[in-house]
């Protein structure tokens, strides 16, 4: 991957935004995703899939910005988040890799092999999960943040080669094995919602790596 340090840094920021956005409702993370100007400045990395996902997010933001009650749009999006990823009684679309692996489809709880693998991978990079919700390590948001950290390391010329290979393996052999399934589930549950667009953006970013 012949990418500049600046491009890798942009990837790190883009993946961090999506990852953090999937770890908590918009009422806790801020409403920048409802600002059309934010999406106009979001990097597309010259990839049509990323570009299309950004357009979809921008369209949602434009419609939300025209609402009479902006805070109402934040509340609506936060309710959508809770329905999809939290519950009660359980998440409509569980955000953990374990749930989308062979033998786990249809399950809504569990701490499977992917969670143990991700915990080990995080520790290997000296990372520790610290969040109020005590999320499993194989949460989509955490895995995207892990990819963001790897992109940040690729931006460092002293460590670029090794981390590029690690990132490629993680993106294509792990994330793309299950993240599209999560995107399909969210799209089926909330086809016109914010998070169906956001998870599609996550998939597009990972595919473009």
Short mmCIF file of C-alpha atoms in Angstrom, two decimals:
data_model
loop_
_atom_site.label_atom_id
_atom_site.label_comp_id
_atom_site.label_asym_id
_atom_site.label_seq_id
_atom_site.Cartn_x
_atom_site.Cartn_y
_atom_site.Cartn_z
CA UNK A 1 0.00 0.00 0.00
CA UNK A 2 1.82 3.08 -1.21
CA UNK A 3 0.06 5.63 0.97
CA UNK A 4 1.43 8.75 2.56
CA UNK A 5 1.61 9.29 6.28
CA UNK A 6 -1.10 11.95 5.89
CA UNK A 7 -3.45 9.47 4.21
CA UNK A 8 -2.89 6.92 6.96
CA UNK A 9 -3.58 9.62 9.55
CA UNK A 10 -6.84 10.47 7.75
CA UNK A 11 -7.82 6.81 7.80
CA UNK A 12 -7.06 6.68 11.52
CA UNK A 13 -9.33 9.67 12.19
CA UNK A 14 -12.14 8.40 9.95
CA UNK A 15 -12.18 4.94 11.54
CA UNK A 16 -11.95 6.45 15.03
CA UNK A 17 -15.00 8.62 14.34
CA UNK A 18 -17.09 5.67 13.18
CA UNK A 19 -15.81 3.41 15.94
CA UNK A 20 -16.59 5.91 18.69
CA UNK A 21 -20.00 6.62 17.14
CA UNK A 22 -20.88 2.94 17.45
CA UNK A 23 -19.89 2.72 21.11
CA UNK A 24 -22.43 5.18 22.52
CA UNK A 25 -25.60 7.01 21.44
CA UNK A 26 -25.32 10.43 19.83
CA UNK A 27 -26.60 12.06 23.02
CA UNK A 28 -23.26 11.03 24.59
CA UNK A 29 -20.87 11.38 21.64
CA UNK A 30 -21.98 14.72 20.16
CA UNK A 31 -24.06 15.61 17.12
CA UNK A 32 -21.35 16.31 14.53
CA UNK A 33 -22.76 13.47 12.41
CA UNK A 34 -25.87 15.60 11.86
CA UNK A 35 -23.82 18.49 10.45
CA UNK A 36 -23.74 18.46 6.62
CA UNK A 37 -20.48 20.47 6.69
CA UNK A 38 -18.79 17.64 8.59
CA UNK A 39 -19.59 15.19 5.80
CA UNK A 40 -18.45 17.61 3.11
CA UNK A 41 -14.99 17.54 4.70
CA UNK A 42 -14.94 13.79 5.38
CA UNK A 43 -12.16 12.09 3.35
CA UNK A 44 -13.28 9.66 0.64
CA UNK A 45 -9.78 8.35 -0.16
CA UNK A 46 -10.63 8.33 -3.85
CA UNK A 47 -12.88 5.31 -3.31
CA UNK A 48 -16.35 5.27 -4.85
CA UNK A 49 -17.77 3.02 -2.15
CA UNK A 50 -16.63 5.42 0.57
CA UNK A 51 -17.88 8.34 -1.49
CA UNK A 52 -21.35 6.79 -1.82
CA UNK A 53 -21.53 6.07 1.92
CA UNK A 54 -20.55 9.66 2.70
CA UNK A 55 -23.28 10.93 0.38
CA UNK A 56 -25.85 8.83 2.24
CA UNK A 57 -24.68 10.15 5.62
CA UNK A 58 -24.67 13.69 4.26
CA UNK A 59 -28.23 13.31 3.00
CA UNK A 60 -29.40 12.17 6.43
CA UNK A 61 -27.57 15.09 8.06
CA UNK A 62 -29.09 17.58 5.61
CA UNK A 63 -32.60 16.37 6.41
CA UNK A 64 -31.91 16.47 10.15
CA UNK A 65 -30.49 19.99 9.93
CA UNK A 66 -33.76 21.20 8.41
CA UNK A 67 -35.80 19.91 11.34
CA UNK A 68 -37.51 22.48 13.56
CA UNK A 69 -36.00 20.88 16.67
CA UNK A 70 -32.30 19.93 16.20
CA UNK A 71 -32.15 18.36 19.65
CA UNK A 72 -35.12 16.26 18.65
CA UNK A 73 -33.02 14.80 15.85
CA UNK A 74 -30.31 13.90 18.37
CA UNK A 75 -32.88 12.21 20.60
CA UNK A 76 -34.36 10.32 17.65
CA UNK A 77 -30.95 9.09 16.57
CA UNK A 78 -30.09 8.09 20.14
CA UNK A 79 -33.33 6.10 20.42
CA UNK A 80 -32.41 4.38 17.16
CA UNK A 81 -28.99 3.52 18.59
CA UNK A 82 -30.51 2.07 21.75
CA UNK A 83 -32.99 -0.04 19.79
CA UNK A 84 -30.32 -1.42 17.48
CA UNK A 85 -27.37 -1.97 19.79
CA UNK A 86 -28.58 -2.00 23.41
CA UNK A 87 -32.23 -2.91 23.94
CA UNK A 88 -34.24 -3.71 26.06
CA UNK A 89 -34.96 -6.51 26.02
CA UNK A 90 -31.93 -7.15 23.82
CA UNK A 91 -30.22 -5.46 20.86
CA UNK A 92 -32.15 -5.73 17.62
CA UNK A 93 -28.79 -5.99 15.83
CA UNK A 94 -26.09 -7.18 18.25
CA UNK A 95 -22.86 -5.25 17.58
CA UNK A 96 -20.45 -8.07 18.56
CA UNK A 97 -18.46 -10.19 16.15
CA UNK A 98 -19.23 -13.37 18.09
CA UNK A 99 -22.89 -13.10 17.10
CA UNK A 100 -22.09 -13.27 13.38
CA UNK A 101 -19.70 -16.18 13.42
CA UNK A 102 -20.70 -19.72 12.39
CA UNK A 103 -22.87 -21.34 15.04
CA UNK A 104 -23.76 -18.07 16.75
CA UNK A 105 -26.35 -16.63 14.34
CA UNK A 106 -29.52 -15.71 16.15
CA UNK A 107 -27.84 -15.49 19.54
CA UNK A 108 -28.00 -12.16 21.37
CA UNK A 109 -25.48 -12.69 24.16
CA UNK A 110 -22.14 -14.38 24.49
CA UNK A 111 -18.42 -14.02 24.84
CA UNK A 112 -17.05 -16.21 22.09
CA UNK A 113 -13.68 -16.91 20.53
CA UNK A 114 -13.58 -13.56 18.63
CA UNK A 115 -13.84 -11.69 21.93
CA UNK A 116 -10.89 -13.60 23.42
CA UNK A 117 -8.88 -13.02 20.24
CA UNK A 118 -9.61 -9.30 20.26
CA UNK A 119 -8.72 -8.99 23.93
CA UNK A 120 -5.34 -10.58 23.18
CA UNK A 121 -4.81 -8.35 20.13
CA UNK A 122 -5.58 -5.22 22.14
CA UNK A 123 -3.19 -6.24 24.89
CA UNK A 124 -0.46 -6.93 22.31
CA UNK A 125 -0.67 -3.27 21.26
CA UNK A 126 -0.73 -2.13 24.87
CA UNK A 127 -4.39 -1.12 24.65
CA UNK A 128 -6.98 -1.53 27.37
CA UNK A 129 -10.74 -1.31 27.10
CA UNK A 130 -12.05 1.43 29.34
CA UNK A 131 -15.71 2.27 28.82
CA UNK A 132 -18.68 2.79 31.07
CA UNK A 133 -20.70 0.10 29.29
CA UNK A 134 -18.09 -2.66 29.77
CA UNK A 135 -18.38 -3.71 26.15
CA UNK A 136 -17.08 -7.04 24.89
CA UNK A 137 -13.74 -6.62 23.07
CA UNK A 138 -15.29 -7.83 19.79
CA UNK A 139 -17.72 -4.89 19.64
CA UNK A 140 -17.78 -3.29 16.18
CA UNK A 141 -16.76 0.06 17.61
CA UNK A 142 -13.78 -1.39 19.45
CA UNK A 143 -12.61 -3.36 16.41
CA UNK A 144 -12.80 -0.21 14.28
CA UNK A 145 -10.82 1.69 16.90
CA UNK A 146 -8.23 -1.07 16.82
CA UNK A 147 -7.99 -0.64 13.04
CA UNK A 148 -7.67 3.10 13.62
CA UNK A 149 -4.69 2.55 15.93
CA UNK A 150 -3.04 0.35 13.30
CA UNK A 151 -3.57 3.08 10.69
CA UNK A 152 -1.95 5.53 13.06
CA UNK A 153 1.04 3.22 13.36
CA UNK A 154 1.22 2.94 9.57
CA UNK A 155 1.59 6.73 9.49
CA UNK A 156 4.82 6.31 11.44
CA UNK A 157 7.59 5.75 8.89
CA UNK A 158 9.65 3.81 11.44
CA UNK A 159 7.02 1.08 11.83
CA UNK A 160 5.06 1.27 8.58
CA UNK A 161 5.90 -2.03 6.90
CA UNK A 162 4.95 -4.46 9.64
CA UNK A 163 1.79 -2.68 10.66
CA UNK A 164 0.54 -2.43 7.07
CA UNK A 165 0.58 -6.22 6.82
CA UNK A 166 -1.13 -6.55 10.21
CA UNK A 167 -3.78 -4.02 9.21
CA UNK A 168 -4.47 -5.74 5.88
CA UNK A 169 -4.92 -9.08 7.63
CA UNK A 170 -7.19 -7.61 10.31
CA UNK A 171 -9.31 -5.67 7.80
CA UNK A 172 -9.81 -8.35 5.19
CA UNK A 173 -9.57 -11.58 7.19
CA UNK A 174 -11.52 -10.40 10.21
CA UNK A 175 -13.60 -7.25 9.84
CA UNK A 176 -14.87 -8.04 6.36
CA UNK A 177 -15.85 -11.51 7.51
CA UNK A 178 -18.59 -10.11 9.71
CA UNK A 179 -19.05 -6.34 9.49
CA UNK A 180 -21.08 -6.60 6.23
CA UNK A 181 -23.44 -8.98 8.05
CA UNK A 182 -23.95 -6.38 10.78
CA UNK A 183 -24.55 -3.73 8.10
CA UNK A 184 -27.18 -5.93 6.45
CA UNK A 185 -28.93 -6.52 9.78
CA UNK A 186 -28.99 -2.81 10.63
CA UNK A 187 -30.23 -1.95 7.13
CA UNK A 188 -33.06 -4.49 7.45
CA UNK A 189 -34.07 -3.17 10.88
CA UNK A 190 -33.73 0.60 10.25
CA UNK A 191 -33.35 1.12 6.48
CA UNK A 192 -33.86 4.89 6.65
CA UNK A 193 -31.91 5.44 9.85
CA UNK A 194 -28.59 7.06 10.62
CA UNK A 195 -26.80 3.92 11.71
CA UNK A 196 -27.57 1.92 8.59
CA UNK A 197 -25.61 4.60 6.73
CA UNK A 198 -22.86 4.78 9.33
CA UNK A 199 -22.20 1.03 9.37
CA UNK A 200 -22.18 1.02 5.56
CA UNK A 201 -19.51 3.73 5.78
CA UNK A 202 -17.52 1.53 8.15
CA UNK A 203 -17.68 -1.36 5.67
CA UNK A 204 -16.67 0.90 2.78
CA UNK A 205 -13.71 2.31 4.71
CA UNK A 206 -12.47 -1.16 5.62
CA UNK A 207 -12.87 -2.38 2.04
CA UNK A 208 -10.83 0.57 0.78
CA UNK A 209 -7.87 -0.17 3.05
#
